[in-house]
Coordinates of C-alpha atoms in Angstrom, one line a residue:
M1 CA 108.6 107.5 81.2
P2 CA 107.3 109.1 84.6
S3 CA 105.5 106.5 86.7
N4 CA 101.8 105.8 86.5
I5 CA 99.7 107.4 89.3
L6 CA 96.7 106.1 90.8
V7 CA 95.0 107.6 93.6
F8 CA 92.1 106.4 95.6
L9 CA 90.8 109.3 97.7
T10 CA 87.7 107.7 99.8
D11 CA 85.2 109.8 101.7
D12 CA 84.4 110.1 105.5
H13 CA 87.0 106.8 105.6
A14 CA 88.5 107.8 109.2
Q15 CA 92.1 106.5 109.7
W16 CA 91.0 104.1 112.6
A17 CA 88.6 102.0 110.4
A18 CA 91.5 99.8 108.9
G19 CA 93.1 96.7 109.9
C20 CA 96.7 98.1 109.2
Y21 CA 95.9 101.2 111.5
G22 CA 95.0 98.8 114.5
N23 CA 91.2 98.0 114.1
S24 CA 90.9 94.4 115.0
E25 CA 87.4 93.7 113.3
V26 CA 86.9 95.5 110.1
Q27 CA 88.6 93.8 107.5
T28 CA 90.5 95.4 105.1
P29 CA 93.0 93.0 103.6
N30 CA 93.8 94.9 100.3
L31 CA 94.6 98.0 102.1
D32 CA 96.7 95.8 104.6
H33 CA 98.7 94.2 102.0
L34 CA 99.5 97.7 100.6
A35 CA 100.4 98.4 103.9
R36 CA 102.8 95.7 104.4
T37 CA 104.5 96.2 101.4
G38 CA 104.3 100.2 101.2
V39 CA 104.7 102.9 103.5
V40 CA 102.3 103.7 106.1
F41 CA 101.8 107.4 107.4
D42 CA 100.5 107.2 111.2
N43 CA 100.1 111.1 111.3
A44 CA 98.4 111.9 108.3
Y45 CA 96.1 114.7 108.4
T46 CA 93.3 116.7 106.4
P47 CA 93.5 120.6 105.8
S48 CA 89.8 120.5 106.8
P49 CA 87.4 118.3 108.1
V50 CA 84.7 118.6 105.5
C51 CA 84.1 117.0 102.1
S52 CA 84.7 120.0 99.5
P53 CA 87.7 122.3 101.0
A54 CA 89.4 118.9 102.2
R55 CA 89.2 117.9 98.3
A56 CA 90.1 121.1 97.1
S57 CA 93.2 121.2 99.1
F58 CA 94.3 118.0 97.7
F59 CA 93.5 119.1 94.0
T60 CA 95.4 122.5 94.4
G61 CA 98.1 121.6 97.0
R62 CA 97.0 124.8 98.7
L63 CA 94.5 126.0 101.8
P64 CA 90.8 126.6 101.9
S65 CA 92.5 130.6 102.8
Q66 CA 94.0 130.0 99.7
H67 CA 91.5 128.5 97.2
G68 CA 88.3 129.9 98.8
V69 CA 86.5 126.5 99.4
H70 CA 85.5 126.7 102.7
D71 CA 82.8 124.3 103.5
Y72 CA 80.9 121.4 101.5
L73 CA 79.3 122.5 98.4
A74 CA 75.4 122.0 97.8
E75 CA 76.0 121.7 94.1
A76 CA 72.1 121.7 93.3
D77 CA 71.5 125.2 94.8
P78 CA 71.5 127.7 92.0
E79 CA 73.2 130.2 94.0
V80 CA 76.3 127.8 94.7
R81 CA 76.4 126.6 91.1
S82 CA 76.5 130.3 90.0
V83 CA 80.1 130.7 91.8
E84 CA 82.9 129.7 89.8
W85 CA 84.6 127.6 92.6
L86 CA 88.7 127.2 92.1
K87 CA 88.7 129.9 89.7
G88 CA 92.2 130.7 88.9
E89 CA 93.7 127.5 90.7
R90 CA 95.9 125.0 89.1
L91 CA 94.8 121.7 89.5
V92 CA 97.1 118.6 89.9
S93 CA 95.4 117.0 87.2
E94 CA 96.0 120.0 84.7
V95 CA 99.6 120.0 85.8
L96 CA 99.8 116.1 85.1
Q97 CA 98.0 116.5 81.9
E98 CA 100.6 119.4 80.6
R99 CA 103.4 116.7 81.6
G100 CA 102.0 114.2 79.0
Y101 CA 100.1 112.3 81.3
V102 CA 96.2 111.1 80.1
T103 CA 93.9 111.7 83.3
G104 CA 90.9 110.2 84.8
L105 CA 88.4 110.4 87.2
S106 CA 85.8 108.1 88.5
G107 CA 84.0 108.9 91.7
K108 CA 83.1 111.5 93.8
W109 CA 84.2 115.2 92.7
H110 CA 82.1 117.6 94.9
L111 CA 84.1 121.0 93.9
G112 CA 80.9 122.3 91.8
H113 CA 79.7 121.2 88.5
G114 CA 80.3 117.5 88.6
E115 CA 78.1 116.8 85.7
R116 CA 81.0 117.8 83.7
P117 CA 84.9 117.2 83.1
A118 CA 86.9 119.3 85.4
R119 CA 89.8 121.1 84.2
G120 CA 92.9 118.7 83.3
F121 CA 90.5 115.5 82.9
D122 CA 90.6 113.5 79.8
F123 CA 88.3 110.7 81.4
W124 CA 85.3 111.8 83.4
Y125 CA 82.7 109.8 85.5
S126 CA 81.5 111.5 88.7
R127 CA 78.4 111.8 91.1
S128 CA 78.5 113.5 94.4
A129 CA 76.2 111.4 96.5
P130 CA 75.8 107.8 97.8
V131 CA 73.0 105.6 96.3
S132 CA 71.5 102.6 97.5
E133 CA 71.4 99.5 95.4
A134 CA 67.5 100.0 95.1
E135 CA 68.3 103.6 93.4
G136 CA 71.0 102.3 91.4
Y137 CA 73.8 104.7 90.0
H138 CA 73.9 107.3 87.2
T139 CA 76.2 109.8 85.8
P140 CA 73.7 112.8 86.0
W141 CA 75.0 114.7 83.1
Q142 CA 74.1 111.7 81.0
R143 CA 70.3 111.4 81.4
T144 CA 69.9 109.0 78.5
E145 CA 72.4 106.5 80.1
P146 CA 70.3 103.4 81.6
V147 CA 70.5 103.2 85.6
E148 CA 73.0 101.0 86.4
K149 CA 71.5 98.1 89.3
R150 CA 74.6 98.2 91.1
Y151 CA 76.2 99.5 94.3
D152 CA 78.0 102.9 93.4
R153 CA 81.3 101.5 94.3
H154 CA 81.2 98.4 92.1
A155 CA 80.1 101.2 88.9
I156 CA 82.8 103.6 90.4
T157 CA 85.4 100.5 89.9
D158 CA 84.2 99.6 86.4
R159 CA 84.6 102.9 84.9
A160 CA 88.3 102.7 86.2
I161 CA 89.2 99.8 85.0
E162 CA 87.4 101.1 81.5
F163 CA 89.8 104.0 81.6
L164 CA 93.1 101.7 82.5
R165 CA 92.0 99.2 79.6
N166 CA 91.5 101.9 77.1
R167 CA 94.0 104.5 77.8
D168 CA 96.9 105.7 75.5
E169 CA 99.6 103.2 76.6
D170 CA 102.3 105.3 75.1
R171 CA 101.6 108.0 77.8
P172 CA 101.6 107.8 81.8
F173 CA 98.8 107.9 83.4
F174 CA 97.2 109.8 86.8
L175 CA 93.9 107.8 87.7
F176 CA 91.7 109.8 90.6
V177 CA 89.2 107.1 92.2
G178 CA 87.0 108.5 94.5
H179 CA 84.6 106.2 96.6
L180 CA 81.7 107.4 98.7
A181 CA 80.2 104.7 100.3
T182 CA 81.4 105.2 103.7
H183 CA 79.5 108.7 103.7
S184 CA 76.4 108.7 105.6
P185 CA 73.3 107.8 105.8
W186 CA 75.4 104.5 106.7
A187 CA 72.6 102.4 105.0
G188 CA 72.4 99.9 102.1
A189 CA 76.0 98.1 102.4
P190 CA 76.0 94.5 100.8
E191 CA 74.0 92.5 102.9
R192 CA 76.5 89.8 103.2
L193 CA 79.0 92.1 104.8
V194 CA 76.5 93.8 107.1
E195 CA 75.2 90.5 108.4
R196 CA 78.8 89.7 109.3
Y197 CA 79.4 93.0 111.2
R198 CA 75.9 93.0 113.0
R199 CA 78.0 90.5 115.1
A200 CA 80.9 92.5 115.9
T201 CA 81.7 93.8 119.2
F202 CA 83.0 97.4 117.9
R203 CA 85.6 97.1 120.6
D204 CA 87.6 99.6 118.7
I205 CA 85.1 102.3 119.1
P206 CA 85.7 104.2 122.4
E207 CA 83.1 104.3 124.9
D208 CA 83.4 108.0 125.4
V209 CA 82.0 110.3 127.6
T210 CA 80.8 113.3 125.3
H211 CA 83.0 116.1 124.2
P212 CA 81.8 119.4 125.8
F213 CA 80.3 120.8 122.6
G214 CA 76.8 122.4 123.4
R215 CA 74.9 121.2 120.5
P216 CA 74.9 118.5 117.9
R217 CA 74.7 119.3 114.3
S218 CA 74.4 117.6 110.8
E219 CA 75.2 113.7 111.0
S220 CA 74.8 114.0 114.8
L221 CA 71.2 114.5 114.5
Y222 CA 70.7 111.9 112.1
P223 CA 68.6 108.8 113.1
S224 CA 72.1 106.7 112.9
R225 CA 72.3 107.9 116.5
D226 CA 69.2 105.9 117.4
D227 CA 70.8 102.2 116.3
P228 CA 74.5 102.8 116.4
R229 CA 75.1 99.2 116.3
E230 CA 73.3 98.9 112.7
A231 CA 75.4 102.1 111.7
L232 CA 78.6 100.8 112.6
A233 CA 77.4 97.3 110.8
Q234 CA 76.7 99.6 107.8
Y235 CA 79.9 101.7 107.9
Y236 CA 82.2 98.7 108.2
A237 CA 80.9 96.8 105.5
A238 CA 81.2 99.7 103.3
V239 CA 84.7 99.6 104.3
T240 CA 85.4 96.3 103.2
D241 CA 83.4 96.7 100.5
I242 CA 85.6 99.6 99.4
D243 CA 88.3 97.3 100.4
D244 CA 87.3 95.0 97.8
Q245 CA 87.0 97.3 94.9
V246 CA 90.5 98.6 96.0
G247 CA 91.8 94.9 95.0
R248 CA 89.9 94.9 91.8
V249 CA 91.8 97.9 90.3
L250 CA 95.0 96.6 91.9
D251 CA 94.2 93.3 90.2
E252 CA 93.7 95.0 87.0
L253 CA 97.1 96.6 87.4
D254 CA 98.5 93.1 87.4
S255 CA 96.7 91.9 84.5
L256 CA 97.7 94.9 82.6
D257 CA 101.5 94.5 83.6
L258 CA 101.2 97.9 85.0
R259 CA 101.9 97.4 88.9
D260 CA 105.6 97.7 88.8
D261 CA 105.3 100.8 86.9
T262 CA 102.7 102.6 89.1
L263 CA 102.4 104.7 92.6
V264 CA 99.5 103.8 94.1
I265 CA 97.9 106.2 97.0
Y266 CA 95.3 105.4 99.6
T267 CA 93.9 108.4 101.6
S268 CA 90.6 109.7 102.6
D269 CA 89.0 113.6 102.3
H270 CA 88.7 113.4 106.1
G271 CA 88.0 111.8 109.3
L272 CA 84.8 110.4 111.0
N273 CA 83.7 110.3 114.4
T274 CA 81.1 106.8 114.8
G275 CA 80.4 107.3 118.4
H276 CA 83.8 108.9 119.3
H277 CA 83.4 111.7 121.7
G278 CA 79.9 111.1 121.7
L279 CA 79.5 112.5 117.9
W280 CA 78.5 111.0 114.6
G281 CA 79.9 112.9 111.9
K282 CA 83.0 115.0 111.3
G283 CA 84.0 118.7 111.7
N284 CA 80.6 120.0 111.0
A285 CA 78.6 117.7 113.6
T286 CA 78.6 120.1 116.2
L287 CA 78.3 123.8 116.9
P288 CA 80.8 124.8 117.4
Y289 CA 82.3 122.8 114.9
N290 CA 85.3 120.6 115.8
V291 CA 88.6 119.2 114.8
V292 CA 89.0 116.7 117.4
D293 CA 91.7 113.9 115.9
E294 CA 88.8 111.5 114.7
S295 CA 88.0 114.5 112.3
I296 CA 91.1 115.3 111.1
R297 CA 93.0 111.7 110.5
V298 CA 93.2 110.2 107.3
P299 CA 94.5 106.7 106.5
L300 CA 97.8 107.5 103.9
I301 CA 99.1 104.6 102.6
V302 CA 101.7 104.6 99.4
N303 CA 102.9 102.0 97.4
H304 CA 105.4 101.2 94.6
P305 CA 107.2 97.8 94.2
G306 CA 110.6 98.5 93.6
S307 CA 110.1 102.2 94.1
V308 CA 109.3 102.5 97.4
L309 CA 111.0 101.3 100.6
G310 CA 108.2 99.0 101.9
G311 CA 107.6 97.9 105.6
Q312 CA 107.8 101.6 106.8
R313 CA 105.7 103.5 109.5
R314 CA 106.3 106.8 109.1
K315 CA 105.6 109.1 112.2
E316 CA 106.1 112.5 110.7
N317 CA 102.9 115.0 110.4
V318 CA 101.9 115.4 106.9
S319 CA 98.9 116.4 104.8
H320 CA 96.6 116.4 101.4
V321 CA 99.3 119.4 100.7
D322 CA 102.2 117.5 100.9
T323 CA 100.6 114.8 98.9
F324 CA 99.9 117.6 96.2
R325 CA 103.6 118.2 96.2
T326 CA 104.7 114.2 96.2
L327 CA 102.7 113.7 93.3
L328 CA 104.4 116.4 91.2
D329 CA 107.7 115.1 92.3
T330 CA 106.6 111.9 90.8
A331 CA 105.7 113.0 87.7
D332 CA 108.9 115.3 87.4
A333 CA 106.5 118.5 87.5
G334 CA 107.5 121.7 88.9
L335 CA 105.3 124.0 91.1
P336 CA 103.2 126.3 89.3
D337 CA 104.9 129.6 89.5
D338 CA 101.9 131.8 88.9
R339 CA 100.5 132.1 92.7
S340 CA 100.6 135.0 94.6
T341 CA 101.0 133.2 97.9
P342 CA 103.6 130.1 98.5
Y343 CA 102.4 126.6 98.5
P344 CA 102.4 125.3 102.0
G345 CA 103.4 121.6 101.5
R346 CA 106.5 119.9 101.2
S347 CA 107.1 116.6 99.4
Y348 CA 107.7 113.4 101.1
R349 CA 108.9 111.5 98.2
D350 CA 112.2 110.9 99.6
A351 CA 110.8 110.0 103.1
L352 CA 109.2 106.9 100.5
L353 CA 112.8 105.8 100.0
G354 CA 113.7 105.7 103.8
A355 CA 115.0 109.2 104.1
P356 CA 114.4 111.5 107.0
L357 CA 111.5 113.7 106.0
P358 CA 113.0 117.7 107.1
G359 CA 110.8 118.9 110.1
S360 CA 110.4 115.7 111.4
G361 CA 107.7 116.2 114.4
E362 CA 106.7 119.9 112.8
L363 CA 103.7 121.5 113.5
V364 CA 100.2 120.7 111.1
F365 CA 97.3 123.3 110.5
A366 CA 93.7 122.6 109.6
E367 CA 91.2 125.2 109.2
Y368 CA 87.4 125.0 108.9
G369 CA 85.6 128.3 108.0
N370 CA 86.7 130.7 110.8
L371 CA 88.1 128.1 112.9
R372 CA 91.9 127.8 112.9
M373 CA 94.1 124.9 114.1
V374 CA 97.7 124.2 114.9
R375 CA 98.9 120.6 116.1
S376 CA 101.9 119.6 117.4
D377 CA 103.1 116.0 118.6
R378 CA 101.9 117.1 122.3
H379 CA 99.3 120.1 121.8
K380 CA 96.4 121.0 120.1
L381 CA 95.4 124.7 119.6
V382 CA 92.0 125.6 118.6
R383 CA 90.9 129.2 117.7
R384 CA 87.4 130.3 116.3
F385 CA 87.7 133.7 115.0
P386 CA 86.7 136.4 116.3
D387 CA 85.3 135.5 119.9
G388 CA 85.6 131.9 120.6
P389 CA 85.1 129.8 122.0
H390 CA 88.7 128.5 122.0
E391 CA 90.6 125.3 122.7
M392 CA 93.8 124.1 123.8
F393 CA 94.6 120.0 124.8
D394 CA 97.7 118.2 126.2
L395 CA 97.5 115.2 123.9
D396 CA 99.8 113.4 126.1
R397 CA 97.8 113.6 129.3
D398 CA 94.3 113.8 127.5
P399 CA 94.6 112.0 124.3
R400 CA 90.6 111.9 124.1
E401 CA 90.8 115.8 124.5
T402 CA 88.3 116.3 127.2
V403 CA 90.0 118.9 129.3
N404 CA 90.5 122.4 128.0
V405 CA 93.9 123.6 128.9
I406 CA 93.7 127.1 127.2
D407 CA 94.0 129.4 130.5
A408 CA 96.3 126.8 132.3
P409 CA 98.9 128.8 134.1
G410 CA 101.9 126.6 133.2
L411 CA 101.1 126.3 129.8
R412 CA 100.9 129.7 128.9
D413 CA 104.4 129.9 127.2
R414 CA 103.0 127.2 125.1
R415 CA 99.9 128.1 124.2
D416 CA 101.6 131.9 122.9
A417 CA 104.3 130.0 121.2
L418 CA 101.4 128.0 119.1
D419 CA 99.5 131.2 118.5
D420 CA 102.5 133.0 117.0
A421 CA 102.8 130.0 114.7
M422 CA 99.3 130.0 114.0
D423 CA 99.4 133.8 113.2
T424 CA 102.9 133.2 110.8
Y425 CA 101.6 130.6 109.1
F426 CA 98.0 131.9 107.8
A427 CA 99.6 135.0 107.3
A428 CA 102.1 134.0 105.3
H429 CA 99.4 131.7 103.0
Q430 CA 95.9 133.3 103.0
E431 CA 94.9 135.2 99.8
P432 CA 93.1 138.5 100.2
G433 CA 89.3 137.8 100.0
R434 CA 89.5 134.0 100.7
A435 CA 90.8 134.2 104.4
G436 CA 88.7 131.7 106.3
I437 CA 88.6 134.0 109.2
H438 CA 86.6 136.4 106.8
V439 CA 84.3 133.4 105.7
L440 CA 81.0 135.5 106.5
D441 CA 82.1 138.0 103.4
Q442 CA 82.3 135.2 100.6
P443 CA 80.2 133.3 98.6
R444 CA 77.7 130.9 100.3
H445 CA 78.5 127.4 100.1
N446 CA 75.0 125.4 101.6
G447 CA 72.3 126.6 103.3
D448 CA 73.5 125.1 106.3
E449 CA 76.9 126.6 107.1
A450 CA 78.0 126.6 111.0
W451 CA 79.4 129.9 111.0
R452 CA 76.0 131.7 110.0
D453 CA 74.0 130.1 112.9
D454 CA 73.0 132.8 114.6
R455 CA 72.9 130.7 118.1
P456 CA 75.9 131.4 120.0
P457 CA 78.5 128.5 120.5
V458 CA 79.2 127.2 123.7
L459 CA 81.5 124.6 125.0
V460 CA 79.6 123.3 127.8
E461 CA 75.7 123.2 127.9
S462 CA 73.5 120.9 130.3
S463 CA 71.0 119.6 128.1
Q464 CA 68.8 116.8 127.6
W465 CA 71.1 115.7 124.7
L466 CA 73.8 115.2 127.0
D467 CA 71.4 112.7 129.3
D468 CA 70.2 111.3 126.3
L469 CA 73.9 110.3 124.9
E470 CA 74.9 109.2 128.2
A471 CA 72.0 106.6 128.1
R472 CA 73.1 105.5 124.8
I473 CA 76.5 104.8 125.7
Q474 CA 75.2 102.7 128.5
D475 CA 72.9 100.8 126.4
R476 CA 75.6 100.2 124.0
R477 CA 78.0 98.9 126.6
R478 CA 75.4 96.5 127.7
Q479 CA 74.7 95.5 124.0
R480 CA 78.6 94.7 123.8
R481 CA 78.6 92.6 126.9
R482 CA 75.6 90.6 125.5
S483 CA 77.6 90.2 122.0
E484 CA 80.8 89.3 123.7
G485 CA 78.9 86.5 125.9
D486 CA 77.1 85.3 122.5
A487 CA 80.6 84.9 121.1
R488 CA 81.9 83.0 123.8

């Protein structure tokens, strides 16, 4: 029988926010154990730095310019609900179900009509927004169900465990667990954990000068920025609480004697900035929108006792579209053969066994609406179509992405090579009518799409916001010094 598959895909869990990725203060013992005994990918990226398009790429193995989801979906908006998102796409759940898997989802979906099961799922328990303890948790399509006075991650875990206990034992399972407590507004985490992190120094958060974006948007305008230490304490607490929930599910696998037969993957839809580059949020936190590394890097930990070579840290560039291919390989399932454009990913199944991954060091691509990015180990090129502004960074010399070298004479050949690679890649994969560079001609995803903002995007703007940001950075430095003094 093929291996069982358990995927944790958490919302807004940045790669930097885990002990196994070098954070010295946030406590993630279960993830750290998975990392020590499994495989860690240090250069894992999302195909898009916003929830819905990233999730669509995970479930379909295709780019936003193929599946047509380019921004987060405002699922309560009647206009957005009228669109059949992912129409014609083949979900990994469908492919695995056809291979004989019993399939379940517990947690965040955020790809339209979460009130009913998506294609290919036998078990379904979903919502698309975080809730506080006081608000409780409910499934929006079961209005008669009593409100559960628990944190959402606890209810999500309870339902995941319910699936494991009640599944058909004669079939392999695919279980997708989508935690979302790490999403804004970064409030309402368990007080016992928040209080622990209120004493933290947050020394792993760079005290960045601002990135030269003209305007903050979305979460960068939230009240969180006015009390960043409290927001960070809440975020760290949410990460640790989710780690606890991961441990509960792993313990259940052990109690059911399923651990050795189950491939476990932990990842996130995209990254997050919590003061990095002077930003709060992800790709839509700025105008122009961004693909700074903190927005696009994700944790990726793969564990399967006896079936992967544990203790590896892989340096290859990988993406959610590669994970899709790997899941199909795990199930001995072939790619759907009815696509008009090729699947962009490659399976990293052999890498889990210690083998070289073909194309080590090759390029990784991402997009967000009419923004496209190509990144090598050293350089990142960002194009915003049709008129810019455009960026290029030398990541060896400038890892914080502060100096735009798009017009540097000495890098012209490298820029042109990356341009050619970007053009070739997207020309080979984009579907007619779904390409991100023509996103203005496609259905509206929400009422806040950055590319519909009629203010011209600029990369450098002298504004009161920048002055305020610098004052907040200085205040945080003073708070950190006081905190470190108290610790001594």
